[in-house]
PDB file of C-alpha atoms and ligand atoms in Angstrom:
ATOM      1  CA  MET A   1      23.039  -5.000   8.092  1.00  0.00           C
ATOM      2  CA  ASN A   2      25.972  -5.260   5.480  1.00  0.00           C
ATOM      3  CA  ARG A   3      24.271  -7.840   2.947  1.00  0.00           C
ATOM      4  CA  LYS A   4      26.575  -9.469   0.423  1.00  0.00           C
ATOM      5  CA  ILE A   5      25.177  -9.580  -3.037  1.00  0.00           C
ATOM      6  CA  ILE A   6      25.690 -12.894  -5.288  1.00  0.00           C
ATOM      7  CA  ILE A   7      24.834 -12.345  -8.663  1.00  0.00           C
ATOM      8  CA  ALA A   8      24.451 -15.657 -11.013  1.00  0.00           C
ATOM      9  CA  ASN A   9      25.305 -14.610 -14.698  1.00  0.00           C
ATOM     10  CA  TRP A  10      24.130 -17.624 -16.813  1.00  0.00           C
ATOM     11  CA  LYS A  11      25.116 -16.065 -19.998  1.00  0.00           C
ATOM     12  CA  MET A  12      24.069 -18.236 -22.841  1.00  0.00           C
ATOM     13  CA  SER A  13      24.756 -21.335 -21.008  1.00  0.00           C
ATOM     14  CA  VAL A  14      21.409 -22.764 -19.817  1.00  0.00           C
ATOM     15  CA  ASN A  15      18.373 -24.443 -21.130  1.00  0.00           C
ATOM     16  CA  ARG A  16      14.886 -23.954 -19.567  1.00  0.00           C
ATOM     17  CA  ALA A  17      15.364 -27.207 -17.270  1.00  0.00           C
ATOM     18  CA  ASP A  18      18.811 -25.699 -16.140  1.00  0.00           C
ATOM     19  CA  THR A  19      17.224 -22.383 -15.049  1.00  0.00           C
ATOM     20  CA  THR A  20      14.571 -24.226 -13.066  1.00  0.00           C
ATOM     21  CA  ARG A  21      16.915 -26.522 -11.483  1.00  0.00           C
ATOM     22  CA  LEU A  22      19.325 -23.384 -10.482  1.00  0.00           C
ATOM     23  CA  THR A  23      16.478 -21.172  -9.564  1.00  0.00           C
ATOM     24  CA  ARG A  24      15.239 -23.733  -6.916  1.00  0.00           C
ATOM     25  CA  ALA A  25      18.785 -24.521  -5.668  1.00  0.00           C
ATOM     26  CA  ALA A  26      19.411 -20.786  -5.175  1.00  0.00           C
ATOM     27  CA  GLY A  27      16.196 -20.401  -3.232  1.00  0.00           C
ATOM     28  CA  VAL A  28      16.851 -23.420  -1.061  1.00  0.00           C
ATOM     29  CA  ALA A  29      20.376 -22.259  -0.241  1.00  0.00           C
ATOM     30  CA  LEU A  30      19.375 -18.879   0.463  1.00  0.00           C
ATOM     31  CA  GLY A  31      16.435 -20.224   2.683  1.00  0.00           C
ATOM     32  CA  LYS A  32      18.844 -22.183   4.558  1.00  0.00           C
ATOM     33  CA  CYS A  33      20.902 -19.510   5.619  1.00  0.00           C
ATOM     34  CA  GLY A  34      17.979 -17.428   6.599  1.00  0.00           C
ATOM     35  CA  GLY A  35      17.902 -14.894   3.721  1.00  0.00           C
ATOM     36  CA  GLN A  36      21.038 -13.112   4.595  1.00  0.00           C
ATOM     37  CA  ALA A  37      22.300 -12.134   1.171  1.00  0.00           C
ATOM     38  CA  ASP A  38      20.912 -10.465  -1.603  1.00  0.00           C
ATOM     39  CA  VAL A  39      20.844 -13.073  -4.562  1.00  0.00           C
ATOM     40  CA  ILE A  40      20.212 -11.825  -8.074  1.00  0.00           C
ATOM     41  CA  LEU A  41      19.679 -14.288 -11.080  1.00  0.00           C
ATOM     42  CA  ALA A  42      20.628 -13.022 -14.388  1.00  0.00           C
ATOM     43  CA  SER A  43      18.767 -15.199 -17.134  1.00  0.00           C
ATOM     44  CA  PRO A  44      18.834 -15.131 -20.835  1.00  0.00           C
ATOM     45  CA  TYR A  45      15.807 -13.153 -22.349  1.00  0.00           C
ATOM     46  CA  VAL A  46      14.106 -16.264 -23.452  1.00  0.00           C
ATOM     47  CA  TYR A  47      13.725 -17.570 -19.976  1.00  0.00           C
ATOM     48  CA  LEU A  48      12.920 -14.371 -17.883  1.00  0.00           C
ATOM     49  CA  THR A  49       9.242 -15.118 -17.676  1.00  0.00           C
ATOM     50  CA  HIS A  50       9.792 -18.656 -16.636  1.00  0.00           C
ATOM     51  CA  VAL A  51      12.167 -17.894 -13.854  1.00  0.00           C
ATOM     52  CA  SER A  52       9.998 -14.892 -12.886  1.00  0.00           C
ATOM     53  CA  ALA A  53       7.129 -17.525 -12.285  1.00  0.00           C
ATOM     54  CA  ILE A  54       9.224 -19.736 -10.128  1.00  0.00           C
ATOM     55  CA  LEU A  55      11.396 -17.019  -8.182  1.00  0.00           C
ATOM     56  CA  PRO A  56      11.816 -17.895  -4.671  1.00  0.00           C
ATOM     57  CA  PRO A  57      11.037 -15.216  -2.021  1.00  0.00           C
ATOM     58  CA  GLY A  58      14.103 -12.865  -1.615  1.00  0.00           C
ATOM     59  CA  ILE A  59      15.674 -13.457  -4.911  1.00  0.00           C
ATOM     60  CA  THR A  60      15.814 -10.777  -7.722  1.00  0.00           C
ATOM     61  CA  LEU A  61      15.583 -11.132 -11.298  1.00  0.00           C
ATOM     62  CA  ALA A  62      18.161  -9.602 -13.752  1.00  0.00           C
ATOM     63  CA  ALA A  63      18.466  -9.526 -17.621  1.00  0.00           C
ATOM     64  CA  GLN A  64      21.900  -9.794 -19.207  1.00  0.00           C
ATOM     65  CA  ASP A  65      21.504  -6.743 -21.428  1.00  0.00           C
ATOM     66  CA  VAL A  66      18.923  -4.176 -22.507  1.00  0.00           C
ATOM     67  CA  ALA A  67      18.211  -2.222 -25.694  1.00  0.00           C
ATOM     68  CA  VAL A  68      18.193   1.697 -25.784  1.00  0.00           C
ATOM     69  CA  PRO A  69      14.277   2.299 -26.917  1.00  0.00           C
ATOM     70  CA  HIS A  70      14.270   5.140 -29.571  1.00  0.00           C
ATOM     71  CA  HIS A  71      10.585   5.551 -28.558  1.00  0.00           C
ATOM     72  CA  PRO A  72       8.671   4.113 -25.733  1.00  0.00           C
ATOM     73  CA  LYS A  73       7.724   1.142 -28.284  1.00  0.00           C
ATOM     74  CA  GLY A  74       8.075   0.623 -31.728  1.00  0.00           C
ATOM     75  CA  ALA A  75      10.178  -0.308 -34.730  1.00  0.00           C
ATOM     76  CA  GLN A  76      13.329  -2.088 -33.182  1.00  0.00           C
ATOM     77  CA  THR A  77      13.387  -5.627 -34.632  1.00  0.00           C
ATOM     78  CA  GLY A  78      14.922  -7.933 -32.028  1.00  0.00           C
ATOM     79  CA  ASP A  79      15.486  -5.237 -29.316  1.00  0.00           C
ATOM     80  CA  VAL A  80      14.175  -5.708 -25.750  1.00  0.00           C
ATOM     81  CA  SER A  81      13.396  -2.502 -23.932  1.00  0.00           C
ATOM     82  CA  PRO A  82      13.789  -1.722 -20.131  1.00  0.00           C
ATOM     83  CA  GLU A  83       9.975  -1.606 -19.719  1.00  0.00           C
ATOM     84  CA  MET A  84       9.610  -4.907 -21.089  1.00  0.00           C
ATOM     85  CA  LEU A  85      11.892  -6.117 -18.711  1.00  0.00           C
ATOM     86  CA  ARG A  86       9.888  -4.579 -15.770  1.00  0.00           C
ATOM     87  CA  ASP A  87       6.557  -5.908 -17.320  1.00  0.00           C
ATOM     88  CA  ILE A  88       7.868  -9.343 -16.784  1.00  0.00           C
ATOM     89  CA  GLY A  89       9.264  -9.074 -13.344  1.00  0.00           C
ATOM     90  CA  CYS A  90      12.828  -7.990 -13.761  1.00  0.00           C
ATOM     91  CA  ALA A  91      14.107  -5.564 -11.361  1.00  0.00           C
ATOM     92  CA  ALA A  92      17.623  -5.407 -12.610  1.00  0.00           C
ATOM     93  CA  VAL A  93      19.893  -5.918 -15.773  1.00  0.00           C
ATOM     94  CA  ILE A  94      23.674  -6.157 -16.409  1.00  0.00           C
ATOM     95  CA  ILE A  95      25.092  -3.581 -18.531  1.00  0.00           C
ATOM     96  CA  GLY A  96      28.385  -3.398 -20.371  1.00  0.00           C
ATOM     97  CA  HIS A  97      29.576  -6.870 -19.900  1.00  0.00           C
ATOM     98  CA  SER A  98      32.892  -7.358 -21.182  1.00  0.00           C
ATOM     99  CA  GLU A  99      31.692  -9.783 -23.802  1.00  0.00           C
ATOM    100  CA  ARG A 100      29.123  -7.404 -24.886  1.00  0.00           C
ATOM    101  CA  ARG A 101      31.674  -4.792 -25.443  1.00  0.00           C
ATOM    102  CA  ALA A 102      34.155  -7.125 -27.274  1.00  0.00           C
ATOM    103  CA  GLY A 103      31.221  -9.031 -29.320  1.00  0.00           C
ATOM    104  CA  HIS A 104      28.993  -6.586 -30.020  1.00  0.00           C
ATOM    105  CA  GLY A 105      30.839  -3.383 -30.117  1.00  0.00           C
ATOM    106  CA  GLU A 106      29.369  -1.730 -27.248  1.00  0.00           C
ATOM    107  CA  VAL A 107      31.676   1.356 -26.528  1.00  0.00           C
ATOM    108  CA  ASN A 108      31.326   3.527 -23.411  1.00  0.00           C
ATOM    109  CA  ASP A 109      28.756   5.906 -25.020  1.00  0.00           C
ATOM    110  CA  THR A 110      26.434   2.834 -25.884  1.00  0.00           C
ATOM    111  CA  ILE A 111      26.816   1.905 -22.135  1.00  0.00           C
ATOM    112  CA  ARG A 112      25.896   5.020 -20.942  1.00  0.00           C
ATOM    113  CA  ALA A 113      22.774   5.217 -23.002  1.00  0.00           C
ATOM    114  CA  LYS A 114      21.872   1.975 -21.838  1.00  0.00           C
ATOM    115  CA  VAL A 115      22.399   2.832 -18.197  1.00  0.00           C
ATOM    116  CA  ALA A 116      20.189   5.941 -18.546  1.00  0.00           C
ATOM    117  CA  ALA A 117      17.454   4.007 -20.221  1.00  0.00           C
ATOM    118  CA  ALA A 118      17.417   1.340 -17.873  1.00  0.00           C
ATOM    119  CA  ARG A 119      17.353   3.806 -14.896  1.00  0.00           C
ATOM    120  CA  ALA A 120      14.472   5.776 -16.514  1.00  0.00           C
ATOM    121  CA  SER A 121      12.365   2.512 -16.172  1.00  0.00           C
ATOM    122  CA  GLY A 122      13.459   1.880 -12.639  1.00  0.00           C
ATOM    123  CA  LEU A 123      15.796  -1.103 -13.452  1.00  0.00           C
ATOM    124  CA  THR A 124      18.829  -1.600 -10.994  1.00  0.00           C
ATOM    125  CA  VAL A 125      22.069  -1.334 -12.994  1.00  0.00           C
ATOM    126  CA  ILE A 126      24.927  -3.668 -12.734  1.00  0.00           C
ATOM    127  CA  LEU A 127      27.687  -2.057 -14.495  1.00  0.00           C
ATOM    128  CA  CYS A 128      30.300  -4.213 -15.301  1.00  0.00           C
ATOM    129  CA  VAL A 129      33.936  -2.888 -16.074  1.00  0.00           C
ATOM    130  CA  GLY A 130      37.301  -4.559 -16.597  1.00  0.00           C
ATOM    131  CA  GLU A 131      40.610  -4.285 -18.294  1.00  0.00           C
ATOM    132  CA  THR A 132      41.927  -6.554 -20.813  1.00  0.00           C
ATOM    133  CA  ALA A 133      45.113  -8.689 -19.913  1.00  0.00           C
ATOM    134  CA  ASP A 134      47.168  -6.245 -22.130  1.00  0.00           C
ATOM    135  CA  GLU A 135      46.147  -3.284 -20.407  1.00  0.00           C
ATOM    136  CA  HIS A 136      46.813  -4.959 -16.989  1.00  0.00           C
ATOM    137  CA  ALA A 137      50.125  -5.909 -17.974  1.00  0.00           C
ATOM    138  CA  ALA A 138      50.840  -2.509 -18.978  1.00  0.00           C
ATOM    139  CA  GLY A 139      49.727  -1.263 -15.737  1.00  0.00           C
ATOM    140  CA  ARG A 140      46.447   0.813 -16.948  1.00  0.00           C
ATOM    141  CA  GLY A 141      43.965  -1.217 -15.131  1.00  0.00           C
ATOM    142  CA  ARG A 142      43.046   1.404 -12.918  1.00  0.00           C
ATOM    143  CA  HIS A 143      42.962   3.959 -15.672  1.00  0.00           C
ATOM    144  CA  VAL A 144      40.654   1.814 -18.025  1.00  0.00           C
ATOM    145  CA  VAL A 145      38.320   0.926 -15.260  1.00  0.00           C
ATOM    146  CA  SER A 146      38.074   4.432 -13.712  1.00  0.00           C
ATOM    147  CA  ASP A 147      37.419   5.760 -17.312  1.00  0.00           C
ATOM    148  CA  GLN A 148      34.432   3.217 -17.955  1.00  0.00           C
ATOM    149  CA  ILE A 149      32.809   3.968 -14.634  1.00  0.00           C
ATOM    150  CA  HIS A 150      33.225   7.793 -15.386  1.00  0.00           C
ATOM    151  CA  ALA A 151      31.894   7.323 -18.737  1.00  0.00           C
ATOM    152  CA  ALA A 152      28.680   5.340 -17.557  1.00  0.00           C
ATOM    153  CA  LEU A 153      27.778   7.178 -14.544  1.00  0.00           C
ATOM    154  CA  PHE A 154      29.325  10.915 -14.442  1.00  0.00           C
ATOM    155  CA  ASP A 155      26.562  13.511 -14.362  1.00  0.00           C
ATOM    156  CA  GLN A 156      23.842  10.938 -14.943  1.00  0.00           C
ATOM    157  CA  PRO A 157      20.711  12.584 -13.688  1.00  0.00           C
ATOM    158  CA  ASN A 158      18.478  10.839 -10.828  1.00  0.00           C
ATOM    159  CA  MET A 159      20.972   8.133 -10.045  1.00  0.00           C
ATOM    160  CA  GLY A 160      22.579   7.403  -6.943  1.00  0.00           C
ATOM    161  CA  PRO A 161      24.142   4.637  -4.877  1.00  0.00           C
ATOM    162  CA  ASP A 162      21.083   2.584  -4.497  1.00  0.00           C
ATOM    163  CA  SER A 163      20.455   2.341  -8.091  1.00  0.00           C
ATOM    164  CA  VAL A 164      23.464   1.137  -9.496  1.00  0.00           C
ATOM    165  CA  MET A 165      26.444  -1.223  -8.574  1.00  0.00           C
ATOM    166  CA  VAL A 166      29.570  -1.803 -10.227  1.00  0.00           C
ATOM    167  CA  ALA A 167      31.140  -5.282 -10.904  1.00  0.00           C
ATOM    168  CA  TYR A 168      34.945  -5.208 -11.357  1.00  0.00           C
ATOM    169  CA  GLU A 169      35.612  -8.090 -13.832  1.00  0.00           C
ATOM    170  CA  PRO A 170      39.093  -7.884 -15.226  1.00  0.00           C
ATOM    171  CA  ILE A 171      38.836  -9.732 -18.380  1.00  0.00           C
ATOM    172  CA  TRP A 172      41.950 -11.753 -17.924  1.00  0.00           C
ATOM    173  CA  ALA A 173      40.290 -13.237 -14.898  1.00  0.00           C
ATOM    174  CA  ILE A 174      36.968 -14.459 -16.652  1.00  0.00           C
ATOM    175  CA  SER A 175      36.908 -18.264 -16.636  1.00  0.00           C
ATOM    176  CA  GLY A 176      35.168 -18.289 -20.309  1.00  0.00           C
ATOM    177  CA  GLY A 177      38.108 -16.546 -21.743  1.00  0.00           C
ATOM    178  CA  GLY A 178      40.298 -19.390 -19.926  1.00  0.00           C
ATOM    179  CA  GLY A 179      41.332 -16.753 -17.043  1.00  0.00           C
ATOM    180  CA  GLN A 180      41.983 -17.415 -13.349  1.00  0.00           C
ATOM    181  CA  ALA A 181      40.649 -15.463 -10.494  1.00  0.00           C
ATOM    182  CA  ALA A 182      42.621 -12.248  -9.672  1.00  0.00           C
ATOM    183  CA  THR A 183      44.446 -12.637  -6.422  1.00  0.00           C
ATOM    184  CA  PRO A 184      42.989 -11.436  -3.132  1.00  0.00           C
ATOM    185  CA  GLU A 185      45.696  -8.630  -3.259  1.00  0.00           C
ATOM    186  CA  ASP A 186      44.797  -7.642  -6.959  1.00  0.00           C
ATOM    187  CA  VAL A 187      40.940  -7.285  -6.081  1.00  0.00           C
ATOM    188  CA  ALA A 188      41.509  -5.468  -2.703  1.00  0.00           C
ATOM    189  CA  SER A 189      43.959  -2.935  -4.219  1.00  0.00           C
ATOM    190  CA  MET A 190      41.593  -2.332  -7.219  1.00  0.00           C
ATOM    191  CA  HIS A 191      38.492  -1.959  -4.868  1.00  0.00           C
ATOM    192  CA  GLN A 192      40.260   0.342  -2.566  1.00  0.00           C
ATOM    193  CA  PHE A 193      41.396   2.553  -5.456  1.00  0.00           C
ATOM    194  CA  LEU A 194      37.649   2.411  -6.857  1.00  0.00           C
ATOM    195  CA  ALA A 195      36.058   3.498  -3.402  1.00  0.00           C
ATOM    196  CA  ASN A 196      38.527   6.383  -3.378  1.00  0.00           C
ATOM    197  CA  TYR A 197      38.001   7.340  -6.889  1.00  0.00           C
ATOM    198  CA  ILE A 198      34.111   7.264  -6.285  1.00  0.00           C
ATOM    199  CA  GLU A 199      34.537   9.348  -3.252  1.00  0.00           C
ATOM    200  CA  THR A 200      36.559  11.943  -4.838  1.00  0.00           C
ATOM    201  CA  THR A 201      35.183  12.187  -8.596  1.00  0.00           C
ATOM    202  CA  LEU A 202      31.656  10.696  -8.566  1.00  0.00           C
ATOM    203  CA  ALA A 203      30.521  11.903  -5.121  1.00  0.00           C
ATOM    204  CA  PRO A 204      26.849  11.505  -5.679  1.00  0.00           C
ATOM    205  CA  PHE A 205      27.387   7.723  -5.936  1.00  0.00           C
ATOM    206  CA  GLN A 206      29.399   7.588  -2.598  1.00  0.00           C
ATOM    207  CA  GLY A 207      28.513   4.135  -1.114  1.00  0.00           C
ATOM    208  CA  MET A 208      27.893   2.510  -4.265  1.00  0.00           C
ATOM    209  CA  ARG A 209      28.395  -1.254  -3.918  1.00  0.00           C
ATOM    210  CA  LEU A 210      31.475  -2.664  -5.788  1.00  0.00           C
ATOM    211  CA  LEU A 211      31.389  -6.336  -6.537  1.00  0.00           C
ATOM    212  CA  TYR A 212      34.273  -8.741  -8.030  1.00  0.00           C
ATOM    213  CA  GLY A 213      33.747 -10.884 -10.963  1.00  0.00           C
ATOM    214  CA  GLY A 214      36.210 -13.401 -12.739  1.00  0.00           C
ATOM    215  CA  SER A 215      36.772 -17.189 -11.845  1.00  0.00           C
ATOM    216  CA  VAL A 216      34.594 -16.937  -8.331  1.00  0.00           C
ATOM    217  CA  ARG A 217      34.337 -20.634  -7.416  1.00  0.00           C
ATOM    218  CA  PRO A 218      33.077 -22.143  -3.860  1.00  0.00           C
ATOM    219  CA  ASP A 219      36.902 -22.248  -2.969  1.00  0.00           C
ATOM    220  CA  ASN A 220      37.750 -18.463  -3.399  1.00  0.00           C
ATOM    221  CA  ALA A 221      34.354 -17.047  -2.701  1.00  0.00           C
ATOM    222  CA  SER A 222      34.793 -16.702   0.993  1.00  0.00           C
ATOM    223  CA  VAL A 223      38.102 -15.162   0.888  1.00  0.00           C
ATOM    224  CA  ILE A 224      37.221 -12.521  -1.940  1.00  0.00           C
ATOM    225  CA  LEU A 225      33.839 -11.606   0.001  1.00  0.00           C
ATOM    226  CA  SER A 226      35.624 -10.716   3.232  1.00  0.00           C
ATOM    227  CA  LEU A 227      38.108  -8.039   1.330  1.00  0.00           C
ATOM    228  CA  PRO A 228      37.306  -4.441   2.240  1.00  0.00           C
ATOM    229  CA  HIS A 229      35.167  -2.760  -0.193  1.00  0.00           C
ATOM    230  CA  VAL A 230      33.891  -6.225  -1.646  1.00  0.00           C
ATOM    231  CA  ASP A 231      30.063  -5.891  -1.401  1.00  0.00           C
ATOM    232  CA  GLY A 232      29.420  -9.193  -3.452  1.00  0.00           C
ATOM    233  CA  VAL A 233      30.496 -11.293  -6.519  1.00  0.00           C
ATOM    234  CA  LEU A 234      29.260 -11.882 -10.044  1.00  0.00           C
ATOM    235  CA  VAL A 235      29.677 -15.402 -10.931  1.00  0.00           C
ATOM    236  CA  GLY A 236      29.661 -17.048 -14.245  1.00  0.00           C
ATOM    237  CA  GLY A 237      30.590 -20.637 -14.847  1.00  0.00           C
ATOM    238  CA  ALA A 238      30.269 -21.745 -11.248  1.00  0.00           C
ATOM    239  CA  SER A 239      26.736 -20.488 -11.173  1.00  0.00           C
ATOM    240  CA  LEU A 240      25.815 -23.391 -13.646  1.00  0.00           C
ATOM    241  CA  ASP A 241      26.379 -25.880 -11.060  1.00  0.00           C
ATOM    242  CA  ALA A 242      23.836 -25.997  -8.320  1.00  0.00           C
ATOM    243  CA  ASP A 243      26.113 -27.334  -5.648  1.00  0.00           C
ATOM    244  CA  ALA A 244      28.667 -24.658  -6.424  1.00  0.00           C
ATOM    245  CA  LEU A 245      25.935 -21.808  -6.650  1.00  0.00           C
ATOM    246  CA  SER A 246      24.628 -23.001  -3.475  1.00  0.00           C
ATOM    247  CA  GLU A 247      28.034 -22.869  -1.696  1.00  0.00           C
ATOM    248  CA  ILE A 248      28.814 -19.374  -2.974  1.00  0.00           C
ATOM    249  CA  ILE A 249      25.358 -18.309  -1.521  1.00  0.00           C
ATOM    250  CA  ARG A 250      26.185 -19.827   1.723  1.00  0.00           C
ATOM    251  CA  ALA A 251      29.495 -18.071   1.691  1.00  0.00           C
ATOM    252  CA  GLY A 252      27.646 -14.740   0.823  1.00  0.00           C
ATOM    253  CA  CYS A 253      25.236 -15.194   3.932  1.00  0.00           C
ATOM    254  CA  ALA A 254      28.232 -16.142   6.101  1.00  0.00           C
ATOM    255  CA  ALA A 255      30.010 -12.902   4.933  1.00  0.00           C
ATOM    256  CA  SER A 256      27.241 -10.580   5.662  1.00  0.00           C
ATOM    257  CA  ARG A 257      27.513  -8.647   8.809  1.00  0.00           C
ATOM    258  CA  PRO A 258      24.760  -7.485  11.120  1.00  0.00           C
TER     259      PRO A 258
HETATM  260  P1  PGA B   1      33.217 -16.392 -14.470  1.00  0.00           P
HETATM  261  O1  PGA B   1      32.267 -15.317 -15.327  1.00  0.00           O
HETATM  262  O2  PGA B   1      32.675 -16.533 -13.370  1.00  0.00           O
HETATM  263  O3  PGA B   1      32.866 -17.568 -15.454  1.00  0.00           O
HETATM  264  O4  PGA B   1      34.753 -16.171 -14.896  1.00  0.00           O
HETATM  265  C1  PGA B   1      32.073 -14.016 -14.716  1.00  0.00           C
HETATM  266  C2  PGA B   1      31.461 -13.192 -15.520  1.00  0.00           C
HETATM  267  O5  PGA B   1      31.899 -13.169 -16.889  1.00  0.00           O
HETATM  268  O6  PGA B   1      30.412 -12.526 -15.371  1.00  0.00           O
END
């Protein structure tokens, strides 16, 4: 079965009550469509334990970032290690989101180290990549994105297509930055390119799932999910609305093929 993946990235936009409401809504929506899609909820650190305790069946919990531990545990004030995430029921983690690259100085080397650390603890990696508006306008999108993927994954030991997925999130399309979703043609063309790139250059990752993120909403989710080489969507703004999140989960179930 080709199951579509729906990831809700709540960023820093929720309080505890919101996480309860949205987690329950996601569970109901997924239950109603027979659990036909893979749903991942990426909560802020402080609510992970809470969401873990109320996580409906079939839904995976993810963190939005992780630190690289210098030792299994120890003196890293403010950091959260992959082991800690595992300990409280997290199975996945977003790494390399453009908001962390831009706002926290995360460069490709930082992201590669985080990917390795997350995998060493058995977390599934959701690797975010994407070009800026200027890079897009200059026709450099493919170059930038393939470079980001290569830097994070090439020659990483003990990793394969089941332990990592890539979310293509063009920065100019992310709603928080005022963007508008990429056109289906843009998404299809980048995903086709990435599928070929992985086959030729990152062969151990062949078959790795490719997601799209950037202004995904109920009114465009079905079209995006039906595109070739689009295995799922990463949803920010719309995942904060229980009805919108439920509708996108339904679209994911409908687009999953037996
Ligand atoms: P958006 O965010 O859906 O609000 O555009 C996506 C993301 O940044 O992960």
